[in-house]
Structure formats: structure tokens, C-alpha cells
DNA sequence: TCTCAATGTGAGAGGTTCACACATTAGAGT
DNA sequence: ACTCTAATGTGTGAACCTCTCACATTGAGA
């Protein structure tokens, strides 16, 4: 053991973070274990506790990178003129994000991790909401962008949560699910204006 | 031990179900354990396995009663004439339900339990969707009630999931959160018609 | 060069899920 | 009334898990 590496890993925290997101993707949040992550990067099972206080902190860290990635993706979305198109674009992108890694998406919003205990997570969710607001404010004729952004977020989140949870697959055909985000967002946007 | 009870419990499956929902409410899905449920009803830690194949099955059973309760609540909602009012009513009731027992609500939609493995759960979610459809069809001028019901469900679910997950509490004041379901549903309903 | 704070290890306490052999008993058939 | 069998509960134990603590190692600064 410890060949190729020496006693100290050098970048253990980061390696564990990668292993955590991989494991979550492969076996779900419940399938993830600190031991397994440690095994995967080749350290003892107690080494991770030098970098994370407990198991939940590792999941929270994985969730945090998820929120950062989500923010980036919205930031790099092309600007559209029409309000309805923008709403549909956001909801669709949100759904796409969730479906690419459903397990991590669930971890990001899991009730299990106490968001008041992980302030960085809370701040990052706030930044995502801000991004929604900024995007909407470019084409929304209303002073109340904050609650409107929350509405759109809720709507997009609902579609994504139900779709990744396998709750609509038996109600709508696969082709319709991708369209669900679009049509829900458009109806909402029409009603807002 | 086993005083007041005799060797056989008599109604163990049901007692375990009650204990499960209580534990989930108190300590969350992750806090629940088969051992603890067994301890609470006063049987050995392997007794539950006579009634449920594994831990997940106990959670699935708790989720099932949740879905049944949800269906009942929608069934006993007073009928309204206006479409927008009906949509708002459904979304608001959905949010109320979620907030009464957030942990069980999360279990009902947890990715962890494989819905294809628990067919009864799947059937019951389908019945909830049917209930949505039936209610909507009474006041919706459209042939496409199935996708519309799915849209409303998504929307309501999103509000409930974000609210119970503590994601909007730091964006909107508590008073506004109760109104979030209402306003989102109304905007959507206006856009649909 | 020396030292010490940060980082990794090994052992272990206490918890968990679940399988398996065994004990008990309700109730169906006679 | 009497058996016997299937259903239900028990106890033990293997294989995991989280997290703690004393100890080993080493990179980087004084």
C-alpha cells in the first residue's frame, strides 16, 4: 500500500470530493459511504475525517459543487428577448441539469443535510436564486422580480424532481417529459404578464 | 420482557408502520432504523423482517400511507367553479400537506426507494394524478387534461419541495411562502386558458 | 537543522442490516 | 378434544457502517 504516493496524499480533500460525487452518481446518496470513498482514493477509512467533520459534510460539499455548476450553467445561457422564451429556457435547462445526475440533484435538496449548519450551501442556493432574478429582470415588466423568480424556480424544480423521481414516467411518455418543463413554464409566463 | 403481550404481538405489521412514520417524522428518513422501530414496539430487532423484506420496504409502506392520505385530502376538497381558484386550491393544499410532515413528504418522493420495485406505491401515485385530472376536468376547457394535471402537479410539488427543504426561507419571508403556491398556480392557470 | 502542526494510520467502541436456526403458538383438520 | 403445521417472534452472528483516539510520518518555517 501507499506505493506511488508517499505517506501524505497531497490533495486528499479534493480527491475525496470527486470520489463522493462519483459514488453518489453510481449508488445514490444512501449507497455512499465514507469508507468506500476512502477505499477508492486509497487511504485509510479514518483519513477523510481530517478534512470533513462527518459523512454529511462530504455530501454537503458535493451538493455545493452542484449548486456552483448550476449557477454557471444559467450564467452561460444565451439571452433571449421574450419573457416566455426565457422562462421556458430556464426551466428546460434546470430539468436537463437534474437528469444528467439525478442522485446528486437529490442530494442538493435533501432534507437530511441541515442547510443552516452548512452556511456555504445556503449562500450558494441564494446565488442561484439571484441568477434567476437577474435573468428574468431583463425581460420582465414588473417590480416584483424576487417572488417571480421564486415562482419560476419552484415550477422548474417541481418538474425536475418529479421527472427524476420516476413519478411521471408512467403518466406521460418520455417524449412528453422533456416538453413538460417547457409547457409549464410557458403557461406560467403567459399568466404573469 | 413480553409481559402484557404474550409471545405473538397480534398486530405487529401495523404497529411497525405507525412506529416507522413516527420515527421518520421525528428524526427524518436517515434517522429511521429498523432496530429502533422494533425497540419502540417492544419486539426483537429481527421480528420486523417477518413483515417487511427490508428497511426500504418499511419506508415504502410509510410512503404509501402518505399517498393514500394525500389522495383522500384532495377528494374531500370543496368543488370550486373557477379554474384559477381550483388550481390555487390544489397547490395550496399540496403545500399544506407537505409542511405538516416534511420528512414523510420527502420519503414519498425519495429517489432511494425504487418505485418499479414497489408497484403499489406506483399505483397510488398514479391515483393521485388521476385525482388531479378529475378535479381539473370539471372546470378546464381543454381536451388535454392529463398533461395539464401533470403541469399543476409539478408546480405544486416544486413549491412544496423547496419550502420544506428550507431553500426559500432566506429569500422570501414566511408569510410570502404560503402565498407562493397560490400565486404560482394562479399565474399558470391564467396562462393555460 | 530542528521542531511542530498538519495529515495519515490502526485499533476499537458502538451502531446498523439482514440471514439463519430455533422457539412458540394460533388455528385448521381430524 | 387433539394434533400438527404454518406463521410469527427470538437470539446469535457476520459483515458492514460512522466516528474517536492514540500514535506515526513528514513538509515547511524558525
Short mmCIF file of C-alpha atoms (C1' of nucleotides) in Angstrom, two decimals:
data_model
loop_
_atom_site.label_atom_id
_atom_site.label_comp_id
_atom_site.label_asym_id
_atom_site.label_seq_id
_atom_site.Cartn_x
_atom_site.Cartn_y
_atom_site.Cartn_z
CA UNK A 1 0.00 0.00 0.00
CA UNK A 2 0.89 3.69 -0.25
CA UNK A 3 3.21 3.00 -3.15
CA UNK A 4 3.20 5.72 -5.78
CA UNK A 5 2.08 8.16 -3.19
CA UNK A 6 4.09 8.51 -0.03
CA UNK A 7 2.56 8.94 3.37
CA UNK A 8 0.75 12.13 2.53
CA UNK A 9 -1.68 12.26 -0.34
CA UNK A 10 -1.21 15.90 -1.24
CA UNK A 11 -4.71 16.65 -2.48
CA UNK A 12 -6.90 14.37 -0.41
CA UNK A 13 -9.78 16.71 0.21
CA UNK A 14 -10.29 17.22 -3.46
CA UNK A 15 -9.84 13.58 -4.35
CA UNK A 16 -12.47 12.65 -1.76
CA UNK A 17 -14.85 15.21 -3.19
CA UNK A 18 -14.51 13.66 -6.64
CA UNK A 19 -14.94 10.16 -5.23
CA UNK A 20 -18.02 11.29 -3.31
CA UNK A 21 -19.78 12.69 -6.36
CA UNK A 22 -18.88 9.57 -8.33
CA UNK A 23 -20.23 7.26 -5.65
CA UNK A 24 -23.39 9.29 -5.30
CA UNK A 25 -23.94 9.14 -9.04
CA UNK A 26 -23.36 5.38 -9.08
CA UNK A 27 -25.12 4.20 -5.95
CA UNK A 28 -27.26 7.11 -4.80
CA UNK A 29 -26.98 9.14 -1.63
CA UNK A 30 -27.79 6.20 0.58
CA UNK A 31 -25.30 3.97 -1.21
CA UNK A 32 -22.48 6.37 -0.50
CA UNK A 33 -20.19 5.67 2.44
CA UNK A 34 -17.14 7.40 3.85
CA UNK A 35 -15.28 4.09 3.96
CA UNK A 36 -15.92 3.40 0.31
CA UNK A 37 -14.77 6.87 -0.72
CA UNK A 38 -11.59 6.42 1.31
CA UNK A 39 -11.02 2.99 -0.24
CA UNK A 40 -11.46 4.44 -3.70
CA UNK A 41 -8.75 7.05 -3.27
CA UNK A 42 -6.50 4.63 -1.40
CA UNK A 43 -6.37 6.00 2.13
CA UNK A 44 -7.44 4.58 5.46
CA UNK A 45 -11.08 4.82 6.45
CA UNK A 46 -10.40 7.45 9.08
CA UNK A 47 -8.39 9.78 6.87
CA UNK A 48 -11.45 11.60 5.48
CA UNK A 49 -12.25 12.85 8.97
CA UNK A 50 -9.21 15.10 8.80
CA UNK A 51 -10.93 17.02 6.01
CA UNK A 52 -14.65 16.69 6.73
CA UNK A 53 -16.27 16.67 10.18
CA UNK A 54 -18.66 13.88 9.23
CA UNK A 55 -20.39 12.00 6.44
CA UNK A 56 -23.00 14.68 5.90
CA UNK A 57 -20.31 17.29 5.38
CA UNK A 58 -18.97 15.27 2.46
CA UNK A 59 -22.40 15.14 0.89
CA UNK A 60 -22.87 18.84 1.57
CA UNK A 61 -19.59 19.57 -0.19
CA UNK A 62 -20.71 17.55 -3.21
CA UNK A 63 -24.01 19.43 -3.16
CA UNK A 64 -22.12 22.72 -3.07
CA UNK A 65 -20.21 21.96 -6.26
CA UNK A 66 -23.55 21.01 -7.78
CA UNK A 67 -25.00 24.42 -6.96
CA UNK A 68 -21.93 26.15 -8.33
CA UNK A 69 -22.21 24.22 -11.56
CA UNK A 70 -25.91 25.03 -11.76
CA UNK A 71 -25.19 28.73 -11.36
CA UNK A 72 -22.54 28.64 -14.07
CA UNK A 73 -24.85 26.93 -16.50
CA UNK A 74 -27.51 29.58 -16.09
CA UNK A 75 -24.91 32.29 -16.40
CA UNK A 76 -23.76 30.97 -19.76
CA UNK A 77 -27.26 30.70 -21.22
CA UNK A 78 -27.84 32.91 -24.28
CA UNK A 79 -30.04 35.92 -23.57
CA UNK A 80 -33.50 35.83 -25.14
CA UNK A 81 -35.83 38.72 -25.77
CA UNK A 82 -39.25 37.28 -24.99
CA UNK A 83 -40.21 36.63 -21.39
CA UNK A 84 -41.95 33.36 -22.14
CA UNK A 85 -38.93 32.06 -24.04
CA UNK A 86 -36.64 32.97 -21.18
CA UNK A 87 -38.83 31.21 -18.64
CA UNK A 88 -39.01 28.11 -20.81
CA UNK A 89 -35.27 28.20 -21.35
CA UNK A 90 -34.56 28.30 -17.63
CA UNK A 91 -36.98 25.51 -16.75
CA UNK A 92 -35.66 23.32 -19.55
CA UNK A 93 -32.05 23.84 -18.55
CA UNK A 94 -32.95 23.07 -14.93
CA UNK A 95 -34.55 19.80 -15.98
CA UNK A 96 -31.58 18.90 -18.14
CA UNK A 97 -29.22 19.54 -15.24
CA UNK A 98 -31.26 17.35 -12.91
CA UNK A 99 -31.45 14.48 -15.36
CA UNK A 100 -27.71 14.42 -16.00
CA UNK A 101 -27.04 13.40 -12.42
CA UNK A 102 -30.32 12.71 -10.61
CA UNK A 103 -28.67 11.40 -7.46
CA UNK A 104 -26.57 14.49 -6.96
CA UNK A 105 -29.58 16.65 -7.73
CA UNK A 106 -31.43 14.91 -4.92
CA UNK A 107 -28.51 15.40 -2.53
CA UNK A 108 -28.52 19.11 -3.33
CA UNK A 109 -32.04 19.39 -1.95
CA UNK A 110 -32.05 16.57 0.59
CA UNK A 111 -33.77 17.41 3.85
CA UNK A 112 -31.12 15.31 5.57
CA UNK A 113 -28.39 17.94 5.39
CA UNK A 114 -29.13 20.86 7.63
CA UNK A 115 -28.66 23.93 5.48
CA UNK A 116 -28.41 26.21 8.49
CA UNK A 117 -25.41 24.13 9.58
CA UNK A 118 -23.75 24.48 6.18
CA UNK A 119 -23.86 28.20 5.53
CA UNK A 120 -21.84 27.98 2.32
CA UNK A 121 -24.56 25.76 0.83
CA UNK A 122 -27.20 28.26 1.82
CA UNK A 123 -25.28 31.14 0.28
CA UNK A 124 -24.87 29.27 -2.96
CA UNK A 125 -28.58 28.45 -3.25
CA UNK A 126 -29.16 32.14 -2.72
CA UNK A 127 -26.84 32.93 -5.61
CA UNK A 128 -28.79 30.60 -7.88
CA UNK A 129 -31.97 32.45 -7.00
CA UNK A 130 -30.20 35.74 -7.70
CA UNK A 131 -29.19 34.43 -11.10
CA UNK A 132 -32.82 33.61 -11.84
CA UNK A 133 -33.79 37.11 -10.81
CA UNK A 134 -31.12 38.76 -12.90
CA UNK A 135 -32.12 36.80 -15.97
CA UNK A 136 -35.82 37.46 -15.51
CA UNK A 137 -35.41 41.14 -14.76
CA UNK A 138 -34.01 41.66 -18.26
CA UNK A 139 -37.37 40.90 -19.82
CA UNK A 140 -39.98 41.15 -17.09
CA UNK A 141 -42.18 44.24 -16.82
CA UNK A 142 -42.66 44.08 -13.09
CA UNK A 143 -41.02 45.41 -9.97
CA UNK A 144 -41.55 42.17 -8.09
CA UNK A 145 -38.77 40.11 -9.59
CA UNK A 146 -37.88 38.30 -6.36
CA UNK A 147 -41.17 36.44 -5.82
CA UNK A 148 -41.48 35.88 -9.56
CA UNK A 149 -38.07 34.26 -9.68
CA UNK A 150 -39.06 32.09 -6.73
CA UNK A 151 -42.17 31.01 -8.61
CA UNK A 152 -40.21 30.04 -11.68
CA UNK A 153 -37.66 28.23 -9.57
CA UNK A 154 -40.42 26.30 -7.80
CA UNK A 155 -42.02 25.34 -11.06
CA UNK A 156 -38.78 24.20 -12.64
CA UNK A 157 -37.80 22.34 -9.51
CA UNK A 158 -41.10 20.51 -9.40
CA UNK A 159 -40.80 19.26 -12.94
CA UNK A 160 -37.22 18.15 -12.34
CA UNK A 161 -37.98 16.46 -9.02
CA UNK A 162 -40.96 14.52 -10.33
CA UNK A 163 -39.19 13.52 -13.52
CA UNK A 164 -36.01 12.30 -11.84
CA UNK A 165 -38.03 10.56 -9.14
CA UNK A 166 -39.82 8.48 -11.74
CA UNK A 167 -43.25 9.80 -10.85
CA UNK A 168 -44.42 10.99 -14.24
CA UNK A 169 -42.85 8.32 -16.43
CA UNK A 170 -45.95 6.19 -16.09
CA UNK A 171 -48.28 9.07 -16.82
CA UNK A 172 -46.60 10.74 -19.75
CA UNK A 173 -44.41 9.18 -22.45
CA UNK A 174 -40.72 10.01 -22.37
CA UNK A 175 -41.04 12.45 -25.25
CA UNK A 176 -43.61 14.48 -23.35
CA UNK A 177 -41.49 14.76 -20.23
CA UNK A 178 -38.87 16.91 -21.90
CA UNK A 179 -41.75 19.11 -23.07
CA UNK A 180 -43.26 19.30 -19.58
CA UNK A 181 -40.78 21.88 -18.36
CA UNK A 182 -41.29 23.93 -21.47
CA UNK A 183 -45.08 23.98 -21.44
CA UNK A 184 -45.39 24.54 -17.70
CA UNK A 185 -43.01 27.47 -17.80
CA UNK A 186 -44.72 29.00 -20.84
CA UNK A 187 -48.18 28.78 -19.30
CA UNK A 188 -46.86 30.38 -16.13
CA UNK A 189 -45.07 33.15 -18.06
CA UNK A 190 -48.21 33.96 -20.07
CA UNK A 191 -50.16 34.24 -16.85
CA UNK A 192 -47.61 36.52 -15.23
CA UNK A 193 -47.67 39.16 -17.90
CA UNK B 1 -39.99 -8.69 28.62
CA UNK B 2 -43.06 -9.77 26.66
CA UNK B 3 -45.28 -9.01 29.63
CA UNK B 4 -48.67 -7.62 28.70
CA UNK B 5 -48.32 -9.15 25.30
CA UNK B 6 -47.59 -12.84 25.02
CA UNK B 7 -45.23 -14.33 22.50
CA UNK B 8 -47.13 -13.07 19.50
CA UNK B 9 -47.83 -9.41 19.08
CA UNK B 10 -51.07 -9.74 17.16
CA UNK B 11 -50.78 -6.62 15.04
CA UNK B 12 -47.09 -6.18 14.55
CA UNK B 13 -47.08 -5.11 10.93
CA UNK B 14 -49.38 -2.24 11.68
CA UNK B 15 -47.59 -1.25 14.87
CA UNK B 16 -44.32 -1.14 12.96
CA UNK B 17 -45.89 1.03 10.30
CA UNK B 18 -47.00 3.54 12.92
CA UNK B 19 -43.59 3.47 14.59
CA UNK B 20 -41.93 4.00 11.23
CA UNK B 21 -43.93 7.10 10.37
CA UNK B 22 -43.34 8.46 13.87
CA UNK B 23 -39.60 7.90 13.67
CA UNK B 24 -39.43 9.44 10.23
CA UNK B 25 -41.30 12.48 11.46
CA UNK B 26 -39.03 12.81 14.48
CA UNK B 27 -35.60 12.03 13.07
CA UNK B 28 -36.01 12.11 9.29
CA UNK B 29 -35.62 9.30 6.82
CA UNK B 30 -31.95 8.90 7.56
CA UNK B 31 -32.57 8.84 11.29
CA UNK B 32 -35.00 5.96 11.00
CA UNK B 33 -33.74 2.44 11.68
CA UNK B 34 -35.41 -0.97 11.72
CA UNK B 35 -33.88 -1.68 15.12
CA UNK B 36 -35.29 1.47 16.64
CA UNK B 37 -38.76 0.76 15.28
CA UNK B 38 -38.60 -2.76 16.70
CA UNK B 39 -37.40 -1.43 20.04
CA UNK B 40 -40.25 1.07 20.11
CA UNK B 41 -42.95 -1.56 19.70
CA UNK B 42 -41.16 -3.97 22.02
CA UNK B 43 -40.09 -6.83 19.78
CA UNK B 44 -36.71 -8.21 18.83
CA UNK B 45 -34.73 -6.44 16.12
CA UNK B 46 -35.26 -9.25 13.63
CA UNK B 47 -39.03 -9.50 14.06
CA UNK B 48 -39.77 -6.76 11.50
CA UNK B 49 -38.23 -8.91 8.78
CA UNK B 50 -41.20 -11.29 9.08
CA UNK B 51 -43.40 -8.49 7.78
CA UNK B 52 -41.14 -6.42 5.54
CA UNK B 53 -38.42 -7.76 3.25
CA UNK B 54 -36.01 -4.96 4.16
CA UNK B 55 -35.64 -1.46 5.55
CA UNK B 56 -36.64 0.22 2.32
CA UNK B 57 -39.90 -1.71 2.29
CA UNK B 58 -40.83 -0.18 5.63
CA UNK B 59 -40.18 3.29 4.28
CA UNK B 60 -42.12 2.45 1.14
CA UNK B 61 -45.07 1.32 3.24
CA UNK B 62 -44.98 4.60 5.17
CA UNK B 63 -44.82 6.46 1.87
CA UNK B 64 -47.82 4.51 0.63
CA UNK B 65 -50.00 5.61 3.52
CA UNK B 66 -48.82 9.13 2.80
CA UNK B 67 -50.03 8.91 -0.79
CA UNK B 68 -53.34 7.46 0.34
CA UNK B 69 -53.80 10.31 2.77
CA UNK B 70 -52.90 12.81 0.07
CA UNK B 71 -55.49 11.36 -2.29
CA UNK B 72 -58.16 11.48 0.41
CA UNK B 73 -57.44 15.09 1.17
CA UNK B 74 -57.84 16.13 -2.42
CA UNK B 75 -61.01 14.09 -2.68
CA UNK B 76 -62.58 15.94 0.21
CA UNK B 77 -61.76 19.41 -1.12
CA UNK B 78 -64.83 21.55 -1.87
CA UNK B 79 -65.50 21.97 -5.58
CA UNK B 80 -64.88 25.46 -6.97
CA UNK B 81 -66.21 26.95 -10.18
CA UNK B 82 -63.30 29.00 -11.47
CA UNK B 83 -60.31 27.21 -12.95
CA UNK B 84 -57.77 29.55 -11.38
CA UNK B 85 -59.32 29.09 -7.95
CA UNK B 86 -59.23 25.32 -8.33
CA UNK B 87 -55.59 25.33 -9.35
CA UNK B 88 -54.68 27.56 -6.43
CA UNK B 89 -56.68 25.39 -4.06
CA UNK B 90 -54.86 22.25 -5.13
CA UNK B 91 -51.40 23.79 -4.92
CA UNK B 92 -52.12 25.29 -1.53
CA UNK B 93 -53.43 22.01 -0.14
CA UNK B 94 -50.39 20.22 -1.52
CA UNK B 95 -48.10 22.66 0.27
CA UNK B 96 -50.05 22.34 3.49
CA UNK B 97 -49.79 18.56 3.34
CA UNK B 98 -46.04 18.70 2.78
CA UNK B 99 -45.46 21.10 5.64
CA UNK B 100 -47.40 19.01 8.13
CA UNK B 101 -44.88 16.20 7.89
CA UNK B 102 -41.92 17.30 5.75
CA UNK B 103 -39.88 14.17 6.42
CA UNK B 104 -42.60 11.80 5.30
CA UNK B 105 -43.21 14.00 2.29
CA UNK B 106 -39.57 13.60 1.36
CA UNK B 107 -39.74 9.83 1.82
CA UNK B 108 -42.74 9.71 -0.51
CA UNK B 109 -40.59 11.09 -3.32
CA UNK B 110 -37.18 9.80 -2.30
CA UNK B 111 -35.06 8.52 -5.15
CA UNK B 112 -33.78 5.88 -2.77
CA UNK B 113 -36.85 3.67 -2.95
CA UNK B 114 -37.18 2.04 -6.33
CA UNK B 115 -40.77 2.66 -7.41
CA UNK B 116 -40.64 -0.06 -10.02
CA UNK B 117 -39.88 -2.49 -7.19
CA UNK B 118 -42.84 -1.28 -5.14
CA UNK B 119 -45.72 -1.44 -7.58
CA UNK B 120 -48.34 -0.49 -5.00
CA UNK B 121 -46.54 2.80 -4.47
CA UNK B 122 -46.51 3.44 -8.19
CA UNK B 123 -50.22 2.70 -8.49
CA UNK B 124 -51.03 5.08 -5.67
CA UNK B 125 -49.03 7.94 -7.19
CA UNK B 126 -50.98 7.29 -10.35
CA UNK B 127 -54.24 7.61 -8.43
CA UNK B 128 -53.14 10.99 -7.07
CA UNK B 129 -52.51 12.18 -10.61
CA UNK B 130 -55.93 10.87 -11.62
CA UNK B 131 -57.48 12.82 -8.79
CA UNK B 132 -55.78 15.97 -10.08
CA UNK B 133 -57.14 15.27 -13.53
CA UNK B 134 -60.65 14.63 -12.33
CA UNK B 135 -60.71 17.86 -10.35
CA UNK B 136 -59.28 19.91 -13.19
CA UNK B 137 -61.52 18.43 -15.84
CA UNK B 138 -64.53 19.85 -14.03
CA UNK B 139 -63.51 23.38 -14.88
CA UNK B 140 -60.94 23.19 -17.65
CA UNK B 141 -61.93 23.89 -21.25
CA UNK B 142 -59.39 21.63 -22.85
CA UNK B 143 -59.14 18.06 -24.04
CA UNK B 144 -55.60 17.65 -22.76
CA UNK B 145 -56.30 17.20 -19.08
CA UNK B 146 -53.54 14.63 -18.49
CA UNK B 147 -50.54 16.83 -19.33
CA UNK B 148 -52.23 19.81 -17.69
CA UNK B 149 -52.68 17.87 -14.48
CA UNK B 150 -49.02 16.85 -14.65
CA UNK B 151 -48.07 20.50 -15.03
CA UNK B 152 -50.06 21.52 -11.99
CA UNK B 153 -48.67 18.64 -10.00
CA UNK B 154 -45.13 19.63 -10.95
CA UNK B 155 -45.72 23.19 -9.99
CA UNK B 156 -47.29 22.33 -6.64
CA UNK B 157 -44.59 19.80 -5.92
CA UNK B 158 -41.85 22.30 -6.64
CA UNK B 159 -43.23 24.85 -4.21
CA UNK B 160 -43.66 22.19 -1.53
CA UNK B 161 -40.23 20.66 -2.05
CA UNK B 162 -38.38 23.97 -1.94
CA UNK B 163 -40.37 25.22 1.03
CA UNK B 164 -39.91 22.09 3.14
CA UNK B 165 -36.26 21.86 2.14
CA UNK B 166 -35.61 25.31 3.57
CA UNK B 167 -34.50 26.77 0.25
CA UNK B 168 -36.82 29.74 0.02
CA UNK B 169 -36.98 30.74 3.68
CA UNK B 170 -34.00 33.01 3.23
CA UNK B 171 -35.38 34.55 0.07
CA UNK B 172 -38.97 35.18 1.00
CA UNK B 173 -40.46 35.93 4.43
CA UNK B 174 -42.57 33.19 6.00
CA UNK B 175 -45.80 34.99 5.17
CA UNK B 176 -44.94 35.02 1.47
CA UNK B 177 -44.19 31.31 1.34
CA UNK B 178 -47.78 30.32 1.99
CA UNK B 179 -48.71 32.70 -0.82
CA UNK B 180 -46.12 31.23 -3.17
CA UNK B 181 -48.23 28.19 -4.00
CA UNK B 182 -51.25 30.37 -4.56
CA UNK B 183 -49.63 32.91 -6.85
CA UNK B 184 -47.66 30.35 -8.87
CA UNK B 185 -50.75 28.26 -9.51
CA UNK B 186 -52.84 31.29 -10.43
CA UNK B 187 -50.29 32.60 -12.93
CA UNK B 188 -50.09 29.15 -14.50
CA UNK B 189 -53.87 28.79 -14.65
CA UNK B 190 -54.25 32.18 -16.31
CA UNK B 191 -51.68 31.17 -18.88
CA UNK B 192 -53.38 27.87 -19.61
CA UNK B 193 -56.72 29.32 -20.51
"C1'" DT C 1 18.90 21.64 11.45
"C1'" DC C 2 15.01 21.20 14.47
"C1'" DT C 3 10.57 21.19 15.55
"C1'" DC C 4 5.70 21.22 15.21
"C1'" DA C 5 1.36 21.44 13.02
"C1'" DA C 6 -0.96 19.09 9.58
"C1'" DT C 7 -2.03 14.85 7.77
"C1'" DG C 8 -2.46 9.73 7.53
"C1'" DT C 9 -2.89 5.01 10.22
"C1'" DG C 10 -4.75 1.18 13.14
"C1'" DA C 11 -7.49 -0.35 16.55
"C1'" DG C 12 -11.74 -0.33 18.53
"C1'" DA C 13 -16.45 1.03 20.56
"C1'" DG C 14 -20.94 1.06 19.37
"C1'" DG C 15 -24.28 1.19 15.91
"C1'" DT C 16 -26.65 -0.85 11.75
"C1'" DT C 17 -28.94 -4.52 8.24
"C1'" DC C 18 -30.06 -8.93 7.47
"C1'" DA C 19 -29.66 -14.35 7.42
"C1'" DC C 20 -30.33 -18.41 9.85
"C1'" DA C 21 -31.52 -21.82 13.17
"C1'" DC C 22 -34.62 -22.29 16.79
"C1'" DA C 23 -38.94 -21.39 19.97
"C1'" DT C 24 -43.68 -20.58 20.42
"C1'" DT C 25 -48.43 -20.64 19.44
"C1'" DA C 26 -52.94 -19.86 16.80
"C1'" DG C 27 -55.97 -22.24 14.35
"C1'" DA C 28 -57.22 -25.74 10.64
"C1'" DG C 29 -58.45 -30.59 10.24
"C1'" DT C 30 -59.39 -34.63 12.19
"C1'" DA D 1 -60.52 -32.64 22.43
"C1'" DC D 2 -56.10 -33.39 19.93
"C1'" DT D 3 -52.76 -32.99 16.76
"C1'" DC D 4 -49.70 -30.70 13.54
"C1'" DT D 5 -48.38 -27.21 10.68
"C1'" DA D 6 -47.63 -22.58 9.16
"C1'" DA D 7 -46.98 -18.13 10.84
"C1'" DT D 8 -44.67 -15.35 13.82
"C1'" DG D 9 -41.17 -13.96 17.28
"C1'" DT D 10 -36.14 -14.70 19.36
"C1'" DG D 11 -31.07 -14.97 19.66
"C1'" DT D 12 -26.82 -15.12 17.58
"C1'" DG D 13 -23.66 -13.64 14.47
"C1'" DA D 14 -21.35 -11.92 10.09
"C1'" DA D 15 -20.40 -8.04 7.63
"C1'" DC D 16 -20.79 -3.67 7.14
"C1'" DC D 17 -21.02 1.31 8.81
"C1'" DT D 18 -19.52 6.06 11.50
"C1'" DC D 19 -16.56 8.28 14.26
"C1'" DT D 20 -12.81 8.64 18.23
"C1'" DC D 21 -8.33 8.39 19.89
"C1'" DA D 22 -3.54 7.46 20.46
"C1'" DC D 23 0.18 7.16 17.51
"C1'" DA D 24 3.25 7.61 13.02
"C1'" DT D 25 5.01 10.47 9.49
"C1'" DT D 26 6.56 14.43 7.14
"C1'" DG D 27 6.65 19.26 4.87
"C1'" DA D 28 7.67 23.84 5.90
"C1'" DG D 29 9.08 27.54 8.66
"C1'" DA D 30 12.24 29.38 12.66
#
